[in-house]
PDB file of C-alpha atoms in Angstrom:
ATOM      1  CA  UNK G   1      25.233   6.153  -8.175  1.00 37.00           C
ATOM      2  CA  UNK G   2      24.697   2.694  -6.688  1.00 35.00           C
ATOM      3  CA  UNK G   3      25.731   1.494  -3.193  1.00 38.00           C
ATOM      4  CA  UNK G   4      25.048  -1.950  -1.851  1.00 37.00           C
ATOM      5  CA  UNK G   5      24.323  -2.447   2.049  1.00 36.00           C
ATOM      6  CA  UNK G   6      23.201  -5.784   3.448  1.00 37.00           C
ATOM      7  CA  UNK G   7      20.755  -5.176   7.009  1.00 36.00           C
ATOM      8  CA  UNK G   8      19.043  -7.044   9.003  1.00 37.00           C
ATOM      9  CA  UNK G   9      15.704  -6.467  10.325  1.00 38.00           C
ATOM     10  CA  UNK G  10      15.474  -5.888  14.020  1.00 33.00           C
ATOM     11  CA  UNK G  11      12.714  -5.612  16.570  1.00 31.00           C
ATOM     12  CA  UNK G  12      14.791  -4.883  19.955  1.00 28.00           C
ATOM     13  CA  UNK G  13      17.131  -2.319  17.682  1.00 29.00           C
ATOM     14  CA  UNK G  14      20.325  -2.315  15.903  1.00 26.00           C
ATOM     15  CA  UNK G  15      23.480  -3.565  17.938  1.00 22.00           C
ATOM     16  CA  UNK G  16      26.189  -1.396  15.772  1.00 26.00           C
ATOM     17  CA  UNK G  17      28.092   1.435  16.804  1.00 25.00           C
ATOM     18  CA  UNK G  18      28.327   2.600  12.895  1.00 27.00           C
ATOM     19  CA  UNK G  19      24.830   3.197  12.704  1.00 29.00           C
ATOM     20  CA  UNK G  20      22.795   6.137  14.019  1.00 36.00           C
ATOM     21  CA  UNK G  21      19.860   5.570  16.670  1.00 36.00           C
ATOM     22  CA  UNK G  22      16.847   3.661  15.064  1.00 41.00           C
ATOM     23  CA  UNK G  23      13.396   5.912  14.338  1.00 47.00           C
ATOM     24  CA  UNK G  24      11.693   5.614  17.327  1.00 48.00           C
ATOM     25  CA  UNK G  25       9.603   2.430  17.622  1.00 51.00           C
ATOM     26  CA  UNK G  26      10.926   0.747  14.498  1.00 60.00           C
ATOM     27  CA  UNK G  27      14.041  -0.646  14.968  1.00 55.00           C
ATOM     28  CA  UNK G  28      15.528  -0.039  11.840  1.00 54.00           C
ATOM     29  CA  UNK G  29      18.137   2.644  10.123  1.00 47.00           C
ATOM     30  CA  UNK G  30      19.769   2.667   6.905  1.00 46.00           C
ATOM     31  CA  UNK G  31      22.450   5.568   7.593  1.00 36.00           C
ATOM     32  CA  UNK G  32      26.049   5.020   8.422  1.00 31.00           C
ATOM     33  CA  UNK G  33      27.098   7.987  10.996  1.00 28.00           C
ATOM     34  CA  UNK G  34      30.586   7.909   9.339  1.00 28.00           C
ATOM     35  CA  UNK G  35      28.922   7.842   5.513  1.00 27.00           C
ATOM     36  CA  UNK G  36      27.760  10.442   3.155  1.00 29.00           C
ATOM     37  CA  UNK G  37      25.600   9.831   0.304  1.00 29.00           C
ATOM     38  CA  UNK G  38      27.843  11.662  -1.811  1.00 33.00           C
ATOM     39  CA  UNK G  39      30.754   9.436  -1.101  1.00 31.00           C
ATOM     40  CA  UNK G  40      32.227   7.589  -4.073  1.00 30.00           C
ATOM     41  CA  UNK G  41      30.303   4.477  -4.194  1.00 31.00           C
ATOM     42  CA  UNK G  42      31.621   1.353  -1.952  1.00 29.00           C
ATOM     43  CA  UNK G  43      29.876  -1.669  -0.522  1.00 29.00           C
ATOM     44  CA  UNK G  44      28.916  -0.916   2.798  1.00 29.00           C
ATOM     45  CA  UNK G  45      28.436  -4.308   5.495  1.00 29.00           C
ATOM     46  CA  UNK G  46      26.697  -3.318   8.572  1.00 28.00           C
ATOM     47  CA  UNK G  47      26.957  -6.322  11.424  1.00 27.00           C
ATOM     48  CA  UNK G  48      23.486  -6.470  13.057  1.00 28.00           C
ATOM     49  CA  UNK G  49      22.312  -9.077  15.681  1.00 25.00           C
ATOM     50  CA  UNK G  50      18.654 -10.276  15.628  1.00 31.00           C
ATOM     51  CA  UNK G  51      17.262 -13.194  17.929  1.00 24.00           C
ATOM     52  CA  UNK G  52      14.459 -15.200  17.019  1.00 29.00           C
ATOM     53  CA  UNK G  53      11.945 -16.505  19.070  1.00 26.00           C
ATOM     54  CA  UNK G  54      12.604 -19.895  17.451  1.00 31.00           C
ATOM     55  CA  UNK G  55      14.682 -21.706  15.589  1.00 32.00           C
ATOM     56  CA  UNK G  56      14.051 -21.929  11.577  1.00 32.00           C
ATOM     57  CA  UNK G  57      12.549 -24.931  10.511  1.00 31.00           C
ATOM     58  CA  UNK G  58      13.150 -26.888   7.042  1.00 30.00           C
ATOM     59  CA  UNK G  59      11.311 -26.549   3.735  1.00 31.00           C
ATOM     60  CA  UNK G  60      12.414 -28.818   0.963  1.00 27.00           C
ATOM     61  CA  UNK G  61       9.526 -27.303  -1.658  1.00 30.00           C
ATOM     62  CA  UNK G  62      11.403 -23.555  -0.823  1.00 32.00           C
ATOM     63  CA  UNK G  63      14.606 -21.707  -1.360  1.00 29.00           C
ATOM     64  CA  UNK G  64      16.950 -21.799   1.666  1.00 30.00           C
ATOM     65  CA  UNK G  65      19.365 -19.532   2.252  1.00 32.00           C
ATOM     66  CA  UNK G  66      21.910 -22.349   3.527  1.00 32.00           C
ATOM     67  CA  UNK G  67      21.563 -24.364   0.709  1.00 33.00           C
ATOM     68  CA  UNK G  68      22.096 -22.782  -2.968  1.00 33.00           C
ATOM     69  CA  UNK G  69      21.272 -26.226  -4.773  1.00 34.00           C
ATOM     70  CA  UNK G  70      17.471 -25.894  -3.761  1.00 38.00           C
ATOM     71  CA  UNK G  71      16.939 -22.277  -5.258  1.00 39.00           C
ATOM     72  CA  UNK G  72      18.989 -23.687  -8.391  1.00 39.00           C
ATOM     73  CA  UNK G  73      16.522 -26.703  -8.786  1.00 46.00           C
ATOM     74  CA  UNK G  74      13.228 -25.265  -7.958  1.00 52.00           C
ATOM     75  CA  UNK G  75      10.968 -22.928  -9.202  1.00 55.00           C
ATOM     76  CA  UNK G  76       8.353 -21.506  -6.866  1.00 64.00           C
ATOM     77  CA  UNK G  77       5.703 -23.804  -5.579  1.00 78.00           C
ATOM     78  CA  UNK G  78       6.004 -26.070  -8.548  1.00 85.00           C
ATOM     79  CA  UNK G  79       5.082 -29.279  -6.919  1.00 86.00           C
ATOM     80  CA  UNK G  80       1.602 -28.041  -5.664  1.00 90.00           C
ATOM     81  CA  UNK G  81       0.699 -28.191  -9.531  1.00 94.00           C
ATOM     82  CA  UNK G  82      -0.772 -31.419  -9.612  1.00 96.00           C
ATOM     83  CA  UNK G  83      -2.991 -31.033 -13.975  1.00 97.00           C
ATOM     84  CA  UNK G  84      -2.488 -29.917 -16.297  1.00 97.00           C
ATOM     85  CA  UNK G  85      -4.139 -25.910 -17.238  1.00 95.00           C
ATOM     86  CA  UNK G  86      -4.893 -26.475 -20.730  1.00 97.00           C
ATOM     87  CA  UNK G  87      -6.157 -30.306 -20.797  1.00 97.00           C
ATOM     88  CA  UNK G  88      -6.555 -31.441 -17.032  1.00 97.00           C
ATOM     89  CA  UNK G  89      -3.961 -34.087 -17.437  1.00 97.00           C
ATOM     90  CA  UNK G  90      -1.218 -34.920 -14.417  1.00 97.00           C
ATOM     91  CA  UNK G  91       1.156 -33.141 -13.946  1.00 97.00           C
ATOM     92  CA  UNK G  92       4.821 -34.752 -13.445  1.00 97.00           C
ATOM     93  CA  UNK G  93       7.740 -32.817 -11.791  1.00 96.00           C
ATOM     94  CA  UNK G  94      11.238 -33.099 -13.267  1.00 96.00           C
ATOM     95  CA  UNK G  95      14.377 -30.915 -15.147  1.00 96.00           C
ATOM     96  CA  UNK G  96      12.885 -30.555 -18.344  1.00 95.00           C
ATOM     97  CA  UNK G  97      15.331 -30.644 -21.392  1.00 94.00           C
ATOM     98  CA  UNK G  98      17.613 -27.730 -21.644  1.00 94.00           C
ATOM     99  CA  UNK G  99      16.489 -26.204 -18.039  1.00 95.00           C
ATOM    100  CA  UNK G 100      17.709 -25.917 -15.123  1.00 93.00           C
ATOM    101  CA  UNK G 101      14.960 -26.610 -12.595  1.00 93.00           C
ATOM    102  CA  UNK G 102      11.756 -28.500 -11.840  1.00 95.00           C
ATOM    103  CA  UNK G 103       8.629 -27.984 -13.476  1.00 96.00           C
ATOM    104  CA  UNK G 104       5.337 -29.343 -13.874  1.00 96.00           C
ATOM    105  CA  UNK G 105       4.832 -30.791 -17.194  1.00 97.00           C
ATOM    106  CA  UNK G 106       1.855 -32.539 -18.682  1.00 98.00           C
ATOM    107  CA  UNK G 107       2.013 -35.767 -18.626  1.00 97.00           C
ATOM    108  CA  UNK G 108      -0.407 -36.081 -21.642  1.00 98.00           C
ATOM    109  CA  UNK G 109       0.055 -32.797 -23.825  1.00 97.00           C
ATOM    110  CA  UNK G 110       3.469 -32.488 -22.670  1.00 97.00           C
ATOM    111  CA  UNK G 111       2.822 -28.250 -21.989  1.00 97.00           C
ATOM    112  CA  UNK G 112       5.215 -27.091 -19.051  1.00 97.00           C
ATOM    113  CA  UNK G 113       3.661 -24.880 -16.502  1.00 95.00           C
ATOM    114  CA  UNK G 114       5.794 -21.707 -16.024  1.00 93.00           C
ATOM    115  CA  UNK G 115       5.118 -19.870 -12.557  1.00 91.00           C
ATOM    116  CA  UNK G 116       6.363 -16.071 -12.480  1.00 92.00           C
ATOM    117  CA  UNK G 117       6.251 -13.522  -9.528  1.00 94.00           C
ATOM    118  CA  UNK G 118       3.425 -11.308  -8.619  1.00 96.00           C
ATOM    119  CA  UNK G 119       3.646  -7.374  -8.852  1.00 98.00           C
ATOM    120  CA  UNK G 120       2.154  -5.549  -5.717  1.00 98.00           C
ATOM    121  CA  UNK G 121       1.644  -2.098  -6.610  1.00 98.00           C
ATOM    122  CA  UNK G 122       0.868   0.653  -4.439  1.00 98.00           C
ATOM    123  CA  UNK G 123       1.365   4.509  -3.219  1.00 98.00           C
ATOM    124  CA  UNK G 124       2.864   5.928  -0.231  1.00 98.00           C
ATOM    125  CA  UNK G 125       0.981   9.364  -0.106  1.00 98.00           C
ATOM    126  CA  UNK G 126       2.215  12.306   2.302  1.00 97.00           C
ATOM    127  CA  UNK G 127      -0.454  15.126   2.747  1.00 97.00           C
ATOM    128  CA  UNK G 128       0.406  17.787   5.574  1.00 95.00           C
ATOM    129  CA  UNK G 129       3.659  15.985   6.426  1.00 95.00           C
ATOM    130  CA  UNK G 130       1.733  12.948   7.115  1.00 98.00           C
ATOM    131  CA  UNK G 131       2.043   9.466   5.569  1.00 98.00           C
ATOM    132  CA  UNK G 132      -1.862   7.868   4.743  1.00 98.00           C
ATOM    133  CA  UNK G 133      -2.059   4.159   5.915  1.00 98.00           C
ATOM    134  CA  UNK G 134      -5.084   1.703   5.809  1.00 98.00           C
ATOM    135  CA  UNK G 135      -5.958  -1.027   8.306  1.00 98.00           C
ATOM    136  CA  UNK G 136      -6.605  -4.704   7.006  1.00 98.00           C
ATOM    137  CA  UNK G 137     -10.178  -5.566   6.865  1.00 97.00           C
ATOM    138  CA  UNK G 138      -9.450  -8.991   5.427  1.00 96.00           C
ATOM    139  CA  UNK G 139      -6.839 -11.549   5.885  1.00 96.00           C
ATOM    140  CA  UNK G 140      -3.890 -12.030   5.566  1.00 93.00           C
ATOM    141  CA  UNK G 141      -3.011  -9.581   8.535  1.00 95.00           C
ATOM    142  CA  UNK G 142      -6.491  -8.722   9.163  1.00 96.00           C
ATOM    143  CA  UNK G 143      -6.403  -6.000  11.493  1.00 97.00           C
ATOM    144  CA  UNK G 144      -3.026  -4.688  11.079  1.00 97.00           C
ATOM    145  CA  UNK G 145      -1.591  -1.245   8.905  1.00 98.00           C
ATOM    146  CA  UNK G 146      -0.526  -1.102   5.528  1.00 98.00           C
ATOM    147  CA  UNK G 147      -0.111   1.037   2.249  1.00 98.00           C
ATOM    148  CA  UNK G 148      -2.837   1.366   0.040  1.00 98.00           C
ATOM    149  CA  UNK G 149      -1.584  -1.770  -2.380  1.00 98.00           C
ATOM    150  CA  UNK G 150      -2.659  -4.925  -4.121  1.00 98.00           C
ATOM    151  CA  UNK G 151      -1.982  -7.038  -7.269  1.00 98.00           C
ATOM    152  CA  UNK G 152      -1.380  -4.985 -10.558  1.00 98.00           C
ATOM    153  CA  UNK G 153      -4.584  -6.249 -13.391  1.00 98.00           C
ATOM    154  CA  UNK G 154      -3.554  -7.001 -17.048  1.00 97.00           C
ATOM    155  CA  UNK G 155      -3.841  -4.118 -19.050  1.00 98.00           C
ATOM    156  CA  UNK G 156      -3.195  -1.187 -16.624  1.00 98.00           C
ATOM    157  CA  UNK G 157       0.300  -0.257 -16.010  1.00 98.00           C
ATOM    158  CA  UNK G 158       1.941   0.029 -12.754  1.00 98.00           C
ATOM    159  CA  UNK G 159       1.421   3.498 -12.073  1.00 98.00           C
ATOM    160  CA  UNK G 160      -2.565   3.120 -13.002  1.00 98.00           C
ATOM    161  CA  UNK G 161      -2.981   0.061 -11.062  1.00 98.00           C
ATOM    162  CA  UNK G 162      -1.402   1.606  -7.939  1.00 98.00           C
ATOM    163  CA  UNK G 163      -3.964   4.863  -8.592  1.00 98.00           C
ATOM    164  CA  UNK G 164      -7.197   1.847  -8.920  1.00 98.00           C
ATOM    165  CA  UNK G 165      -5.532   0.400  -5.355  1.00 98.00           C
ATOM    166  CA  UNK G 166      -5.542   3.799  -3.535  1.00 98.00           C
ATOM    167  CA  UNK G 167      -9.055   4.222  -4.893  1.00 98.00           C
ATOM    168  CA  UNK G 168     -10.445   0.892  -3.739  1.00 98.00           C
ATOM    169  CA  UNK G 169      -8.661   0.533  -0.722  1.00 98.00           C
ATOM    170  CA  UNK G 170      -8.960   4.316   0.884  1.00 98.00           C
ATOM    171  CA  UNK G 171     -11.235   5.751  -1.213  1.00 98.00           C
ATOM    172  CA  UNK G 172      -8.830   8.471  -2.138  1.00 98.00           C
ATOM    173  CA  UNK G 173      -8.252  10.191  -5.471  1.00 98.00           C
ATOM    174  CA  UNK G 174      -4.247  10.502  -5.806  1.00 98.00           C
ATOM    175  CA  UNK G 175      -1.898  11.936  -8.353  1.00 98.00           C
ATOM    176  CA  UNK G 176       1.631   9.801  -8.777  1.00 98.00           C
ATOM    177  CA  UNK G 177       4.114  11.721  -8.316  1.00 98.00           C
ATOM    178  CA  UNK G 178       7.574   9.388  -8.954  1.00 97.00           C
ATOM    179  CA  UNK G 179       8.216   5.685  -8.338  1.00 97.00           C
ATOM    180  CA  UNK G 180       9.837   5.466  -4.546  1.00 98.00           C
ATOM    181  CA  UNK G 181      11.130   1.967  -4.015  1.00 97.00           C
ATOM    182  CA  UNK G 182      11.066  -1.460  -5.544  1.00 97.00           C
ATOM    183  CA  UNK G 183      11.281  -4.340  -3.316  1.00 97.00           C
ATOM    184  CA  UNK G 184      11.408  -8.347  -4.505  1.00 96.00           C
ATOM    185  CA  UNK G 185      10.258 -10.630  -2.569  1.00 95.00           C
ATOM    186  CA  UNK G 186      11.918 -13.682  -3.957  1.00 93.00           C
ATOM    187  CA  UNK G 187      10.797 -16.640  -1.661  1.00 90.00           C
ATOM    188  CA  UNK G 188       6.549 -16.181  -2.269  1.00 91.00           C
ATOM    189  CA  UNK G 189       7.341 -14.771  -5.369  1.00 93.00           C
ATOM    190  CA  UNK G 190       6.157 -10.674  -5.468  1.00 96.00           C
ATOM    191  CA  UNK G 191       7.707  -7.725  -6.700  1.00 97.00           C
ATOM    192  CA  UNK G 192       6.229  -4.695  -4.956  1.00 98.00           C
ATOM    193  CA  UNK G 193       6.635  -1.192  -6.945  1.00 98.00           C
ATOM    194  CA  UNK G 194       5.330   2.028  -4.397  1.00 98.00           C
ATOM    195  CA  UNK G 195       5.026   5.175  -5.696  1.00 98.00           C
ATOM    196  CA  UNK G 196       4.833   8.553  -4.412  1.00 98.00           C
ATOM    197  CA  UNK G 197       1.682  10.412  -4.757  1.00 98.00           C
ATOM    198  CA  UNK G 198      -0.098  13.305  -3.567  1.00 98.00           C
ATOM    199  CA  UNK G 199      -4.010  13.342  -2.970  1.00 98.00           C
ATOM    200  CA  UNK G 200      -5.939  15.319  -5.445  1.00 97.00           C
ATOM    201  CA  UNK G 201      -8.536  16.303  -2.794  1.00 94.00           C
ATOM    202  CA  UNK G 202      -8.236  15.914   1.227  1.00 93.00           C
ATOM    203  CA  UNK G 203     -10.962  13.208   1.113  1.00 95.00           C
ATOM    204  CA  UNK G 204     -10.544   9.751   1.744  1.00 98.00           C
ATOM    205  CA  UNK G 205     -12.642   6.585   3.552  1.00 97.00           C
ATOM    206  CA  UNK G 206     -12.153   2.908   3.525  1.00 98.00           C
ATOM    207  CA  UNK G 207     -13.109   0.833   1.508  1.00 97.00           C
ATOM    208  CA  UNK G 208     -14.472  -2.884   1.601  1.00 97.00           C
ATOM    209  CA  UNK G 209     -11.182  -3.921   2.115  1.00 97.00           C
ATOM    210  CA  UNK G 210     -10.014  -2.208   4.713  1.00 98.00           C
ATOM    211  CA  UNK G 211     -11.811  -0.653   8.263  1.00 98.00           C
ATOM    212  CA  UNK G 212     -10.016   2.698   9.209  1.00 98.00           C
ATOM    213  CA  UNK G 213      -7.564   5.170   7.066  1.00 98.00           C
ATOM    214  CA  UNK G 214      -5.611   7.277   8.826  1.00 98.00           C
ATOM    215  CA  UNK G 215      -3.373  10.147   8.288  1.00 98.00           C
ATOM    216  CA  UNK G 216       0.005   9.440  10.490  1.00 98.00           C
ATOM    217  CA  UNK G 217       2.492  12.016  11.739  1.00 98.00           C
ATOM    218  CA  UNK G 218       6.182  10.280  11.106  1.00 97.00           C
ATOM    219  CA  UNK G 219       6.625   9.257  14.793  1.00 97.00           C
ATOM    220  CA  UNK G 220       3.489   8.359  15.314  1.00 98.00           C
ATOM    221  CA  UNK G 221       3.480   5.558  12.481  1.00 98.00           C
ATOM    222  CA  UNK G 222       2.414   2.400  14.147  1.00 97.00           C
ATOM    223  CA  UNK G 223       5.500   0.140  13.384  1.00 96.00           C
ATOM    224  CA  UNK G 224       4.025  -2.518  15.918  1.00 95.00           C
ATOM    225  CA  UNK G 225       1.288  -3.337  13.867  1.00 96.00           C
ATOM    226  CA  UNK G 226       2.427  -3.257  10.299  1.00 97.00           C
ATOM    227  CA  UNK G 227       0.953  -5.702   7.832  1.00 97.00           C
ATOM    228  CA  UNK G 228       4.240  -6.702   5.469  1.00 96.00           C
ATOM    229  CA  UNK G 229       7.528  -6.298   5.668  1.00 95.00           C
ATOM    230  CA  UNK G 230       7.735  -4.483   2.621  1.00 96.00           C
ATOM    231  CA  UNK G 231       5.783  -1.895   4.445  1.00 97.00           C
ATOM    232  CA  UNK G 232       7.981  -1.921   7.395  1.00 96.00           C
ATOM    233  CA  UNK G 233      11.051  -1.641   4.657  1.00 96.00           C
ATOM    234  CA  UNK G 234       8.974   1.238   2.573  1.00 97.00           C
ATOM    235  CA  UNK G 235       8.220   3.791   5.474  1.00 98.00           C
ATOM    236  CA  UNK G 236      11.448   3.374   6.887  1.00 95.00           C
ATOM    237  CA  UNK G 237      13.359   4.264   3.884  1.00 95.00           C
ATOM    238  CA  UNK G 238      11.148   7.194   3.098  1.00 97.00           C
ATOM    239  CA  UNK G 239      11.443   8.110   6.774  1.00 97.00           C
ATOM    240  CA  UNK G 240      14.877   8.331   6.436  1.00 95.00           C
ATOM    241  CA  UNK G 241      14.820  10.135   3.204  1.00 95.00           C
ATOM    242  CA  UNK G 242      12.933  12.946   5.103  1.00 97.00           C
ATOM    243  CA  UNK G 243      15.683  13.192   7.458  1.00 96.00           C
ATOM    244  CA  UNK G 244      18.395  13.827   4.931  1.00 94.00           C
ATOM    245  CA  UNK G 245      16.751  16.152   3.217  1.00 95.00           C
ATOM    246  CA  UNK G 246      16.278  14.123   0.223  1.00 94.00           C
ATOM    247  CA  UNK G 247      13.819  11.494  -1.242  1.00 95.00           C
ATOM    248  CA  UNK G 248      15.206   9.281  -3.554  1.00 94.00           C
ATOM    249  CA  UNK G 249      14.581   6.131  -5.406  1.00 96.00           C
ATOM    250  CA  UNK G 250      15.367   2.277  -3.526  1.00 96.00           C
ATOM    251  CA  UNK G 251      15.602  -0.811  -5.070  1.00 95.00           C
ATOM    252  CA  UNK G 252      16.082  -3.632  -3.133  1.00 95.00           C
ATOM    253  CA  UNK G 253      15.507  -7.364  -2.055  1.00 95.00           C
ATOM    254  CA  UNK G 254      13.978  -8.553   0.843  1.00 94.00           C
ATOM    255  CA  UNK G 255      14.906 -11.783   1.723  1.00 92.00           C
ATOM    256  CA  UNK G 256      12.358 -13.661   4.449  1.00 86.00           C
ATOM    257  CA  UNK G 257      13.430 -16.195   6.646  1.00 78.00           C
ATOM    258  CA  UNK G 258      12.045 -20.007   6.318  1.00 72.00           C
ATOM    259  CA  UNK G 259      10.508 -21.031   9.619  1.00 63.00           C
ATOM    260  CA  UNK G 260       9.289 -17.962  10.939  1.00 60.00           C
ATOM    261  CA  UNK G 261       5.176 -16.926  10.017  1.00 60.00           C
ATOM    262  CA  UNK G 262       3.408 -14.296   8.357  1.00 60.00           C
ATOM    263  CA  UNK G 263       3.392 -11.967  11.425  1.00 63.00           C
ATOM    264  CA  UNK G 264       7.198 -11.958  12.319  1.00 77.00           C
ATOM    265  CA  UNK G 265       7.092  -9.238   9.346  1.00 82.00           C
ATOM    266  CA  UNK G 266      10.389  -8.123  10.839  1.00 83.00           C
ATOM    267  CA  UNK G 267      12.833 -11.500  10.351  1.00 84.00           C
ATOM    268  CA  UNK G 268      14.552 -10.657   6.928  1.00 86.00           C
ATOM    269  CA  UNK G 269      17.651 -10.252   5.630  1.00 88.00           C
ATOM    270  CA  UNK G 270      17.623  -6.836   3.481  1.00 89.00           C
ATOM    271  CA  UNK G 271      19.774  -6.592   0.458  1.00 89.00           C
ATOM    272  CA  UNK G 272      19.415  -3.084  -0.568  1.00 76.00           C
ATOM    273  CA  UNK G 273      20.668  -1.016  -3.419  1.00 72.00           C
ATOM    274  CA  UNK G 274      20.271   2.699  -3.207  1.00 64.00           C
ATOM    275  CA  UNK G 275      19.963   4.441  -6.419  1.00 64.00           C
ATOM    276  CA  UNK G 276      20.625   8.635  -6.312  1.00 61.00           C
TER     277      UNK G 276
END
């Protein structure tokens, strides 16, 4: 069964009669008070109000939600290829032949240089009700909490890469139990795949990347100080899951705003797909 809602992330709290009273500290619910997940499936539009410290500003190298034409015509940060990979010639930027958007293409050799999205793989472990979480001990968001998660290697699959992560990042041997939510990240161009996973021992410690892991309670999870909004989006949904009773599988795509910097983790547009 698949269901469609479009949210908005919101730091002061949802404005919406429809939706039930946000986890505490996180501003953020996914559950209709009038819908069950049983229900045949239906597009659900929740109307929710979030103000921004300041206005957006322009990007003509990035997609904008305003404008289709410049997601249509570009493709990721082609324009900051300058030579060529293979033979160090210049790059030029323009449609090439039979495409649809801009690329770089050798000037010399002619090769085209295709950019595709990152996968971020990682695991959202729960041991004694509690959800581990690692704090930053490099940039970006130095300082601030995240899932055990990084950049999936060649030649390891999703499920082992997210394992190596856990390992490097908390120290912690973990079993995966089931994938838990896949969020793309369209405008910088990552994919992140979180699994559920249970540690194999109660040991853990950080590792060079990060300076504390913790064990958190579910209301004690320190939404404030969140690395990424795909964490923010993660815990939330699993939070929720917890509630009814239920964990399931999310696929979804978060959709940041232009204008806004790394920090704000919490101005996106979510367009989420539940799948039971």
């Amino acid at each position: 069964m698949l269901k469609a809602i479009q949210i908005l992330g919101c730091s002061s709290g949802f404005i919406s009669q429809r939706l039930k009273k946000p986890h505490s500290g996180n501003g953020f619910s996914l559950i209709s008070s009038k819908t069950s997940y049983n229900s045949t499936p239906k597009s659900l539009s929740f109307r929710v109000i979030r103000m921004l410290s300041s206005p957006s500003q322009s990007n003509s190298d990035a997609p904008s939600s305003s404008s289709s034409s410049v997601a249509v015509h570009l493709a990721g940060n082609v324009r900051k290829i300058k030579f060529c990979q293979w033979c160090g010639g210049p790059a030029k930027h323009e449609i090439p032949d039979g495409e649809e958007k801009i690329r770089a293409i050798c000037t010399l050799c002619g090769k085209i240089a295709y950019q595709n999205p990152k996968m971020v793989v990682g695991c959202l472990i729960e041991h004694d009700r509690k959800i581990l979480l690692c704090k930053r001990n490099i940039e970006p968001s130095f300082g601030l909490w995240t899932l055990p998660a990084g950049y999936l290697e060649i030649g390891e699959s999703a499920a082992e890469g997210a394992i190596r992560e856990t390992w490097e990042e908390a120290g912690a041997e973990v079993e995966v139990i089931s994938p838990f939510a896949q969020l793309d990240i369209p405008l910088i161009g990552q994919t992140y795949v979180i699994f559920l996973a249970k540690l194999k021992k109660p040991q853990f410690s950080p590792g060079p990347e990060s300076s504390e892991c913790c064990l958190f309670e579910l209301d004690d999870i320190p939404f404030d100080s969140l690395a990424f909004s795909s964490i923010f989006v993660t815990l939330n949904l699993y939070i929720e899951d917890v509630k009814s009773g239920k964990v399931k599988f999310h696929y979804g795509t978060i959709n940041k705003r232009l204008g806004t910097g790394p920090s704000d983790i919490r101005a996106f547009t979510l367009d989420y797909h539940l799948q039971v």
